[in-house]
CSV table of C-alpha atoms in Angstrom, one decimal:
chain,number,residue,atom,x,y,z
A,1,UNK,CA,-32.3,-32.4,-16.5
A,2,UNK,CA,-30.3,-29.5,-15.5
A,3,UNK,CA,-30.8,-27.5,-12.2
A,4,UNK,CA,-32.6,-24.4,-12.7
A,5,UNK,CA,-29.6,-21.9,-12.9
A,6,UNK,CA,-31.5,-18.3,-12.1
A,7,UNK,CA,-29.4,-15.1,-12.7
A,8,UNK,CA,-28.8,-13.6,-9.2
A,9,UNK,CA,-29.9,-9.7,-8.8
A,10,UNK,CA,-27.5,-7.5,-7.1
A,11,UNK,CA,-29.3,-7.4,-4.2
A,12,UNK,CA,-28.9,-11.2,-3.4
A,13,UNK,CA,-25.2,-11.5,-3.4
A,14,UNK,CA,-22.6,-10.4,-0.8
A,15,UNK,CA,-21.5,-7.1,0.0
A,16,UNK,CA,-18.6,-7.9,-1.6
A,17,UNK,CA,-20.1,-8.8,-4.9
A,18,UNK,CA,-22.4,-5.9,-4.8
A,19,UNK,CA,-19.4,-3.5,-5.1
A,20,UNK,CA,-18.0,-5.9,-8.2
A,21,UNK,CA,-21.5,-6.0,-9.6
A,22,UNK,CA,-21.1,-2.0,-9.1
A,23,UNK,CA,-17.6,-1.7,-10.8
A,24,UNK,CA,-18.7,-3.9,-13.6
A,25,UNK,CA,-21.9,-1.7,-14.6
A,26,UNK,CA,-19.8,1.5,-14.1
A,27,UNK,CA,-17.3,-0.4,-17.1
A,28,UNK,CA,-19.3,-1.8,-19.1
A,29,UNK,CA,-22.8,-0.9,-18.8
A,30,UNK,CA,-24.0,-3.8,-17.6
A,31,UNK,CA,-23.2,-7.0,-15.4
A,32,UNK,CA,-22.8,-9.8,-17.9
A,33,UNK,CA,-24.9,-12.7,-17.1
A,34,UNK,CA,-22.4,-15.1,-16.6
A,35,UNK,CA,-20.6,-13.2,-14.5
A,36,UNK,CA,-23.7,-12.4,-12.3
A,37,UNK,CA,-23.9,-16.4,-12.0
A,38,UNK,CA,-19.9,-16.4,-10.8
A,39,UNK,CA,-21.2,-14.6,-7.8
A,40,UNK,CA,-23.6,-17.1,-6.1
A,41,UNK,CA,-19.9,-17.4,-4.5
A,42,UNK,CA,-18.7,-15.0,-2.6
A,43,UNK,CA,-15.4,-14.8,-3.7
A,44,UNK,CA,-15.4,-16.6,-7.3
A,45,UNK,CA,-15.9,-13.4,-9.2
A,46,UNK,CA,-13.2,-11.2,-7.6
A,47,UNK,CA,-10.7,-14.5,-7.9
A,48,UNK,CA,-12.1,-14.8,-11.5
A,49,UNK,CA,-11.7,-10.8,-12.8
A,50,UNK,CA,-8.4,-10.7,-11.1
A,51,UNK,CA,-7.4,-14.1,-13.0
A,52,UNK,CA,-8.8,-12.9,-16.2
A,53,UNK,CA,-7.4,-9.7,-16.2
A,54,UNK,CA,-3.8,-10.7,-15.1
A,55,UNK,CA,-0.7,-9.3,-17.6
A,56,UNK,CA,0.0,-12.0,-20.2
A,57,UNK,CA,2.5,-12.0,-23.1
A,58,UNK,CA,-0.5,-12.9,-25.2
A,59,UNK,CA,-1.8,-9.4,-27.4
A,60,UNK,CA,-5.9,-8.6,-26.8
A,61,UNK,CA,-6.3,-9.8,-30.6
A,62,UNK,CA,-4.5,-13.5,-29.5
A,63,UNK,CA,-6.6,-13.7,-26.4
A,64,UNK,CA,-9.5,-12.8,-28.1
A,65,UNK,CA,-8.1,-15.4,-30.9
A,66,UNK,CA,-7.7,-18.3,-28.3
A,67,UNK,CA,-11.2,-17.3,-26.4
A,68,UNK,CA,-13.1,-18.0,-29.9
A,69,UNK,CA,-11.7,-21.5,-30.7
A,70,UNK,CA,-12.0,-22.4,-27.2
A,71,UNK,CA,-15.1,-21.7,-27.2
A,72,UNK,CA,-16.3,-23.2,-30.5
A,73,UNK,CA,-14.5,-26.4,-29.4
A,74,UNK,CA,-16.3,-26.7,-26.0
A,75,UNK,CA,-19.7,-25.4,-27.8
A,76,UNK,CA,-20.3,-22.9,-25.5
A,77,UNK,CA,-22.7,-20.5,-27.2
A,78,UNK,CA,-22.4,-17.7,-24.3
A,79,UNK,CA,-19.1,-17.3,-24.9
A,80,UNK,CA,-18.6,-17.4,-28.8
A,81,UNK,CA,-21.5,-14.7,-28.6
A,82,UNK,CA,-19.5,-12.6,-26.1
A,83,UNK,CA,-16.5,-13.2,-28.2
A,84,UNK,CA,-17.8,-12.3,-31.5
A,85,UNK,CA,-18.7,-9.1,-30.1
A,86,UNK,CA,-14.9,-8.4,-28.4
A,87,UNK,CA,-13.2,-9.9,-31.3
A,88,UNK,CA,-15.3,-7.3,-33.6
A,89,UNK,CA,-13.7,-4.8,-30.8
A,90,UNK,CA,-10.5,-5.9,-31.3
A,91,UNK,CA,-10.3,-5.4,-35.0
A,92,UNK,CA,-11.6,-8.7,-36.5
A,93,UNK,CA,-13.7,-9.0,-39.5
A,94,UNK,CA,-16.6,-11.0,-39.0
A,95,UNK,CA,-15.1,-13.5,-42.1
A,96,UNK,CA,-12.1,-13.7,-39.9
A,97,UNK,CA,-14.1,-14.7,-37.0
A,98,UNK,CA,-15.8,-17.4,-38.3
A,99,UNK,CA,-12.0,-18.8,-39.7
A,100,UNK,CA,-10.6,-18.2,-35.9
A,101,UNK,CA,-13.8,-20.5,-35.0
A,102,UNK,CA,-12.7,-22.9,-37.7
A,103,UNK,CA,-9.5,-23.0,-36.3
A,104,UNK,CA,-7.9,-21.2,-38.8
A,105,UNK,CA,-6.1,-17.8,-40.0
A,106,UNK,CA,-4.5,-16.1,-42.7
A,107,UNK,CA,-2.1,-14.9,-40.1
A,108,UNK,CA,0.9,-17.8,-40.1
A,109,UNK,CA,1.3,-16.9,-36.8
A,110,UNK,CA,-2.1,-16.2,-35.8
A,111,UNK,CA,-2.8,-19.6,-37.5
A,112,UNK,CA,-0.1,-21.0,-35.0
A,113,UNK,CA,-2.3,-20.3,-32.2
A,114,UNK,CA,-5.4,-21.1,-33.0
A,115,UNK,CA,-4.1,-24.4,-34.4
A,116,UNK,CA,-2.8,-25.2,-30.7
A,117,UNK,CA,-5.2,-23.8,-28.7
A,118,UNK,CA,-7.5,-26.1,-30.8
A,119,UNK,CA,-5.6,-29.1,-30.4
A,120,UNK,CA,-4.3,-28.7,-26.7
A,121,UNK,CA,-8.7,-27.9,-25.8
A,122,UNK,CA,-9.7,-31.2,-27.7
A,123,UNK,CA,-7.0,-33.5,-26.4
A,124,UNK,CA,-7.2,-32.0,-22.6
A,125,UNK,CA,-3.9,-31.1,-22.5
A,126,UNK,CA,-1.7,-32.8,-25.3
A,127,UNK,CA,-0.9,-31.4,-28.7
A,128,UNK,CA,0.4,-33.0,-31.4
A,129,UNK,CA,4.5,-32.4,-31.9
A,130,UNK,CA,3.7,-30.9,-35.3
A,131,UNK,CA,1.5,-28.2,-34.0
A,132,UNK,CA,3.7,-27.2,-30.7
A,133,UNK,CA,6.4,-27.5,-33.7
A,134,UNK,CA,4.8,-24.9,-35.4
A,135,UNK,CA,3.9,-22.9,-32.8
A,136,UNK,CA,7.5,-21.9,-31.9
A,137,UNK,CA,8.3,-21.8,-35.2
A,138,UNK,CA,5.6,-18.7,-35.6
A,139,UNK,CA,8.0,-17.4,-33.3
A,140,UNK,CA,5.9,-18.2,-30.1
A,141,UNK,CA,8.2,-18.9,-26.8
A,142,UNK,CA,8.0,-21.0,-23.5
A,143,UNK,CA,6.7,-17.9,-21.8
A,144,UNK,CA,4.0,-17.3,-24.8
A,145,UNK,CA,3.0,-21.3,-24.2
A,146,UNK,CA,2.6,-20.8,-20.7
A,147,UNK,CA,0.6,-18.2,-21.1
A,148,UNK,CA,-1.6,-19.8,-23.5
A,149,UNK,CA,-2.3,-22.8,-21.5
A,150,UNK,CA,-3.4,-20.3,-18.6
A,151,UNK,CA,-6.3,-18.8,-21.5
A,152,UNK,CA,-7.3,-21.5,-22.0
A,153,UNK,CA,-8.1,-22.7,-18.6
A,154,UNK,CA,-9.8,-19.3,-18.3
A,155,UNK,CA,-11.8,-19.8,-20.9
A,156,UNK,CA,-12.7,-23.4,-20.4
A,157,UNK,CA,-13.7,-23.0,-16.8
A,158,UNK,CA,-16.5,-20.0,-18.6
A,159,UNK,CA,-17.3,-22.9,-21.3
A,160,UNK,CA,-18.1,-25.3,-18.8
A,161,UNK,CA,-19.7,-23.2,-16.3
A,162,UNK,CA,-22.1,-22.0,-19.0
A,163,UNK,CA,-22.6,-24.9,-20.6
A,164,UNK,CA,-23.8,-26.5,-17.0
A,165,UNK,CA,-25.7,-24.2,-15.8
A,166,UNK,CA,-27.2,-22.1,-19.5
A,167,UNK,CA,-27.5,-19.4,-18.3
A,168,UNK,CA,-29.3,-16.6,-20.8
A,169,UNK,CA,-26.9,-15.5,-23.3
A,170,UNK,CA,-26.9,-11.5,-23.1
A,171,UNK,CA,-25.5,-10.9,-26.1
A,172,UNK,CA,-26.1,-11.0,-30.1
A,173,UNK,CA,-26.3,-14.3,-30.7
A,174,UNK,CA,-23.2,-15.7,-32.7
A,175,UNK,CA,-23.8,-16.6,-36.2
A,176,UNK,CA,-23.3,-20.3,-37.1
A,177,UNK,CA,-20.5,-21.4,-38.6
C-alpha cells in the first residue's frame, strides 16, 4: 500500500520554495501538483526547474515529442495528461498525440525520435543499432543524442515520482489510447 502522498500548501514548505511556488503561480496560474510534491525538499524543485529548463538542441515540439512517449511507456498518467495539454500548445493535433504515444509519427524524423526515446525508456538505457541507425540518419547528431538521453531522465524521474507517490492529476485527464 502506498504512503499517503498529501499535496503540500505553500505555507508548509521553505522560504525558499515559497518564492518558487510564487514564481510558478505568477507563470502559469497555478503551482502544478507535482511540482508542489517536488518541494517536501528544500532544494529539489529549484534543482528540478533549473534542470528542466536548461538550453537543449532538442526544439519544444521534440521535447514535448520525447515527454509523451516517455510518459506512455512508464504509464505515468500525470504526466501524459500534462503533456497532452503542452503538446496541444506546441502545435500537435490531438490524432498526432495519440501516434507520438504510440511511438509513432508521420514526421521521418519526428518518427526518429520517438522510435528511440521509446526503445532507450523500455530497455533502461540500450537501443537497438537499427533505431540509433536511424536516428542519425533523420539527421540527429551526438550532441542531439546527448541531449535526448538528458529528457529522458527528466522525464523519467516525473514518471516515477508520480507513479510512487499518485499524486492528484491537475489536469484534463488524457484520453486513452
Amino acid at each position: 500500500m502506498k504512503k499517503q502522498f498529501l499535496i503540500p500548501t505553500r505555507d508548509e514548505v521553505t522560504p525558499t520554495n515559497q518564492a518558487i511556488f510564487d514564481n510558478l503561480k505568477k507563470a502559469l496560474g497555478f503551482v502544478p501538483n507535482l511540482y508542489a510534491a517536488i518541494a517536501y525538499s528544500d532544494t529539489g524543485l529549484a534543482r528540478y526547474l533549473a534542470y528542466q529548463n536548461a538550453k537543449t538542441t532538442l526544439t519544444n515540439k521534440e521535447k514535448e515529442a520525447v515527454n509523451l512517449i516517455i510518459s506512455q511507456v512508464n504509464e505515468c498518467q500525470y504526466c501524459l495528461s500534462a503533456h497532452t495539454v503542452i503538446g496541444r500548445m506546441n502545435g500537435f493535433s490531438d490524432e498526432q498525440i495519440l501516434d507520438l504515444r504510440r511511438g509513432k509519427s508521420e514526421n521521418p524524423k519526428l518518427n526518429a525520435l520517438v522510435q528511440l526515446a521509446a526503445d532507450i525508456t523500455r530497455n533502461r538505457g540500450n537501443a537497438a543499432d537499427e533505431t540509433v541507425a536511424d536516428f542519425y540518419a533523420n539527421g540527429y547528431t551526438n550532441e542531439n543524442l546527448v541531449d535526448l538521453i538528458l529528457q529522458i531522465s527528466d522525464k523519467t524521474a516525473m514518471n516515477y515520482l508520480h507513479n510512487l507517490t499518485d499524486i492528484a492529476v491537475d489536469f484534463p485527464a488524457a484520453p486513452a489510447l
